[in-house]
XYZ file of C-alpha atoms in Angstrom:
322
model
C 267.052 -30.233 -6.653
C 269.953 -29.489 -9.316
C 269.821 -26.132 -10.739
C 266.268 -25.325 -12.056
C 265.321 -28.947 -11.983
C 263.233 -30.508 -9.338
C 262.761 -34.253 -8.973
C 259.429 -36.004 -8.263
C 258.461 -36.548 -4.868
C 258.793 -40.180 -3.167
C 257.877 -41.573 -0.102
C 260.379 -42.204 2.466
C 259.646 -45.787 4.203
C 263.190 -46.467 5.547
C 266.189 -44.381 6.204
C 266.496 -40.551 5.979
C 267.787 -38.388 2.963
C 271.755 -38.333 2.730
C 273.087 -34.969 4.003
C 270.007 -34.203 6.093
C 270.423 -32.628 9.333
C 268.627 -35.222 11.375
C 270.329 -37.979 9.778
C 273.381 -38.241 12.198
C 270.973 -38.142 15.173
C 268.482 -40.477 13.980
C 271.299 -42.912 12.862
C 272.765 -42.466 16.664
C 269.163 -43.553 17.976
C 268.806 -46.369 15.422
C 272.368 -47.985 16.391
C 271.750 -47.222 20.304
C 270.074 -50.651 20.812
C 273.399 -52.495 19.544
C 275.055 -53.086 22.707
C 271.854 -54.862 24.089
C 272.512 -58.021 21.924
C 275.966 -58.674 22.833
C 276.319 -61.475 25.289
C 280.242 -61.376 25.745
C 281.566 -58.312 24.402
C 281.497 -54.772 24.947
C 280.847 -52.122 22.297
C 282.092 -48.386 21.728
C 279.877 -46.567 19.470
C 280.630 -42.970 17.769
C 278.323 -42.392 14.938
C 279.019 -45.314 12.304
C 282.234 -46.120 13.772
C 281.693 -49.237 15.705
C 284.378 -50.999 17.861
C 283.450 -54.321 19.480
C 285.842 -55.808 22.146
C 286.659 -58.177 24.788
C 289.357 -59.721 26.988
C 290.652 -63.210 27.708
C 293.209 -65.187 28.712
C 294.321 -66.561 25.473
C 293.096 -66.296 21.892
C 290.858 -68.996 21.823
C 288.690 -67.828 24.629
C 288.883 -64.117 22.941
C 287.935 -65.834 19.502
C 284.917 -67.508 20.670
C 283.509 -64.469 22.535
C 283.916 -62.078 19.497
C 282.884 -64.653 16.810
C 279.511 -65.361 18.881
C 278.653 -61.662 19.385
C 279.719 -60.985 15.603
C 276.862 -63.383 14.631
C 274.526 -61.807 17.020
C 275.394 -58.406 15.467
C 274.908 -59.425 11.658
C 271.704 -61.039 12.676
C 270.737 -57.745 14.391
C 271.749 -55.517 11.301
C 269.706 -57.784 9.083
C 266.554 -57.618 11.056
C 267.097 -53.631 11.118
C 267.628 -53.543 7.285
C 271.222 -52.433 7.680
C 274.292 -54.428 6.627
C 278.055 -54.650 7.333
C 280.874 -54.375 4.784
C 283.072 -57.393 5.985
C 286.005 -55.864 3.804
C 286.011 -52.904 5.937
C 286.141 -54.671 8.973
C 289.654 -55.324 10.798
C 290.738 -57.317 13.951
C 293.485 -56.463 16.118
C 294.730 -58.099 19.216
C 296.183 -55.564 21.933
C 298.452 -56.463 24.647
C 301.663 -55.746 26.390
C 304.959 -55.863 24.253
C 306.194 -58.986 25.694
C 303.234 -61.180 25.871
C 303.007 -64.164 23.661
C 299.626 -63.647 22.553
C 300.468 -60.693 20.351
C 302.185 -63.166 17.773
C 298.750 -64.957 17.700
C 295.965 -64.257 14.834
C 292.285 -64.079 14.777
C 290.114 -66.137 12.514
C 286.787 -64.087 12.551
C 284.075 -64.115 10.149
C 281.283 -62.182 8.856
C 278.848 -64.309 6.450
C 281.577 -66.610 5.673
C 284.278 -63.777 4.764
C 287.222 -63.968 7.150
C 288.189 -60.573 8.720
C 291.767 -58.953 8.010
C 294.135 -59.063 10.955
C 296.079 -55.671 11.200
C 298.568 -54.365 13.500
C 297.568 -50.802 13.460
C 294.216 -49.320 12.725
C 293.342 -45.579 12.461
C 290.156 -45.045 14.719
C 288.798 -41.503 15.263
C 291.971 -40.039 13.972
C 294.328 -41.969 16.367
C 296.501 -44.734 15.061
C 296.218 -47.660 17.589
C 298.709 -50.245 17.421
C 298.756 -53.813 19.166
C 300.737 -52.566 21.884
C 299.374 -49.197 22.445
C 302.918 -47.573 21.985
C 301.523 -44.714 19.871
C 304.545 -44.877 17.590
C 302.720 -45.452 14.474
C 300.415 -42.392 15.369
C 303.230 -39.801 16.006
C 305.084 -41.302 12.825
C 302.210 -40.292 10.732
C 301.881 -37.202 12.697
C 305.455 -36.171 11.963
C 304.964 -36.595 8.124
C 301.569 -34.501 8.245
C 303.332 -31.597 10.356
C 306.491 -31.900 7.950
C 304.373 -31.224 5.149
C 302.535 -28.266 6.631
C 305.919 -26.705 7.775
C 306.914 -26.758 3.995
C 303.707 -24.441 3.233
C 304.789 -22.346 6.038
C 308.344 -22.092 4.914
C 307.313 -20.888 1.409
C 304.857 -18.440 2.897
C 307.705 -16.835 5.148
C 308.923 -15.392 1.818
C 305.847 -13.150 1.607
C 304.650 -12.729 5.349
C 306.377 -11.402 8.478
C 306.956 -13.458 11.501
C 303.714 -12.282 13.328
C 301.503 -13.586 10.258
C 303.592 -16.789 10.100
C 303.166 -17.680 13.862
C 299.444 -17.035 13.629
C 299.593 -19.456 10.506
C 301.432 -22.135 12.383
C 298.888 -21.855 15.421
C 296.286 -22.341 12.993
C 297.386 -24.686 10.570
C 299.909 -26.909 12.425
C 299.357 -26.761 16.134
C 295.719 -28.155 16.132
C 297.216 -31.159 14.468
C 299.642 -31.837 17.221
C 296.901 -31.185 20.019
C 294.568 -33.584 18.726
C 294.529 -36.539 21.000
C 297.915 -35.175 22.868
C 296.736 -36.534 26.204
C 296.436 -39.952 24.628
C 299.397 -40.246 22.574
C 301.708 -38.921 25.061
C 302.411 -42.378 26.481
C 304.540 -42.857 23.397
C 308.151 -43.427 24.302
C 310.159 -40.045 24.784
C 312.430 -40.403 22.101
C 309.514 -40.710 19.583
C 307.654 -37.662 21.008
C 311.061 -35.748 20.850
C 310.310 -36.095 16.839
C 307.552 -33.756 16.994
C 309.254 -31.222 19.399
C 312.068 -31.074 16.890
C 309.550 -30.063 14.174
C 308.100 -27.320 16.374
C 311.833 -25.880 16.827
C 312.030 -26.060 13.231
C 308.965 -24.104 12.889
C 310.394 -21.509 15.226
C 313.554 -20.999 13.190
C 311.293 -20.666 10.011
C 309.061 -18.175 11.632
C 312.039 -16.072 12.897
C 314.443 -17.048 10.504
C 317.100 -17.989 12.885
C 320.134 -20.077 12.316
C 320.172 -23.958 13.344
C 322.139 -23.375 16.722
C 319.654 -20.651 18.129
C 318.510 -21.563 21.632
C 314.976 -23.097 21.514
C 313.838 -21.483 24.888
C 314.327 -18.080 23.538
C 312.582 -18.662 20.265
C 309.453 -20.221 22.199
C 309.519 -17.433 24.445
C 309.653 -14.652 21.666
C 306.769 -16.736 19.805
C 304.887 -17.283 22.994
C 304.601 -21.065 22.390
C 304.812 -23.842 25.069
C 307.115 -26.530 24.736
C 305.202 -29.670 23.542
C 305.560 -31.815 26.692
C 304.198 -28.778 28.808
C 301.462 -28.294 26.629
C 300.428 -31.895 26.830
C 300.631 -31.740 30.789
C 298.426 -28.724 30.531
C 295.732 -30.315 28.256
C 295.691 -33.189 30.610
C 295.235 -30.998 33.662
C 292.476 -28.910 31.870
C 290.762 -32.223 30.889
C 290.977 -32.999 34.858
C 289.656 -29.767 36.016
C 286.780 -30.081 33.348
C 285.898 -33.510 34.549
C 286.203 -32.228 38.276
C 283.734 -29.310 37.693
C 280.985 -31.465 35.516
C 282.207 -29.748 32.425
C 282.922 -32.902 30.755
C 280.453 -35.530 29.317
C 279.178 -37.948 32.069
C 280.615 -41.022 30.720
C 284.062 -39.638 31.059
C 283.651 -38.448 34.435
C 282.558 -41.947 35.690
C 285.469 -43.480 33.870
C 287.933 -41.482 35.493
C 286.464 -41.715 39.043
C 288.163 -38.958 40.211
C 287.496 -38.079 43.829
C 289.570 -36.052 46.602
C 291.424 -37.398 49.250
C 289.597 -37.979 52.268
C 290.193 -38.567 56.100
C 289.649 -37.399 59.744
C 293.128 -36.512 60.098
C 294.245 -33.111 58.826
C 297.121 -34.356 56.479
C 298.932 -32.402 53.794
C 296.971 -34.403 51.152
C 293.709 -33.472 52.870
C 294.463 -29.837 53.279
C 295.642 -29.374 49.800
C 292.422 -31.102 48.513
C 294.479 -33.624 46.538
C 292.906 -36.179 44.414
C 293.186 -40.073 45.134
C 295.757 -41.784 43.051
C 294.568 -45.416 42.571
C 297.043 -48.239 43.449
C 299.102 -49.847 40.558
C 301.792 -52.519 40.304
C 302.739 -52.309 36.669
C 304.823 -48.986 35.514
C 302.653 -49.431 32.085
C 299.431 -49.148 33.993
C 300.587 -45.324 35.173
C 299.283 -44.378 31.739
C 295.827 -44.845 32.375
C 293.814 -41.731 32.703
C 292.416 -42.797 36.220
C 295.915 -42.853 37.538
C 297.833 -40.150 35.350
C 295.022 -37.377 35.746
C 295.370 -37.189 39.641
C 299.287 -37.508 39.828
C 299.632 -34.474 37.492
C 296.819 -32.534 39.020
C 297.896 -32.825 42.586
C 301.334 -31.300 41.352
C 299.507 -27.925 40.452
C 299.805 -25.189 42.936
C 296.530 -24.800 45.038
C 295.563 -21.431 43.822
C 295.337 -22.956 39.989
C 293.303 -25.903 41.426
C 290.936 -23.329 43.255
C 289.757 -22.020 39.678
C 286.005 -21.657 39.630
C 285.985 -21.179 35.649
C 287.854 -22.883 32.772
C 288.698 -19.090 31.592
C 290.248 -18.652 35.215
C 292.059 -21.850 35.297
C 293.779 -20.883 31.771
C 294.717 -17.688 33.106
C 295.867 -18.869 36.311
C 297.867 -21.726 34.664
C 299.853 -19.580 32.259
C 300.805 -16.904 34.594
C 302.477 -19.742 36.406
C 303.769 -22.153 33.744
C 304.289 -19.553 30.682
C 306.302 -21.035 28.002
C 307.546 -23.620 29.739
């Protein structure tokens, strides 16, 4: 319907009208069987964003697995009256920074069209790079935040500090918060570049000179330093998982459980969480490891909260503006 004009009725034999309320749900149900036709790989589905991935000791092994399942996926899509745009499909090898495989290239094809190899790719708003350093993500974040601070700087000429603080918390802070418990594994010097921007925002809002102590400005604006804010989000994430307030698949992947034992050790009395053993320092960034490590450092009073609201209140009463 456009204005007063109404089109003729047509019977829908396949698919749903674009923009319909049921469209996303029906598409998810339609695509849900995709994982059943994969023989060597695993799949992560989020609406129409699909990632097929596998592991291997060398690039040849990985390529054989991926190519075989790409053929299976292409055939499955064709049978279900769907098609894949090969030009929008990308391939990437993820490895440790020092592994020789990171210099290799995958030669994968869909209908005889070779897929492009990339070193970084934006997936669900997070820039993933081939070593999971998250440096490209933070670099893009810094550019986005810098532009928005320019808007606040212009608005400050016509608005007071209270209004500009609200503007910062609604226009900028959600951008910084998005995925922060993921990209918090970026190098400290990289993460510091975001804190520098928040310090700049404080000076803009309060109209303070460059040498003004940052702690004082954060306290006046009731802002947490970003490192503390990331740790808070990580602990809140763990709290929700422990109290079944997170999706089931996240709870299962974390595998969080309390320390058990017949002997009344300090860990048992505090109801600490089990920290899985790990050999490499890089592994410490896994959620199953960093979540219990951070959560065990919290005072027992905060961990004994029964609701999310109580957890937040207790947390900020203890760690306000840190």
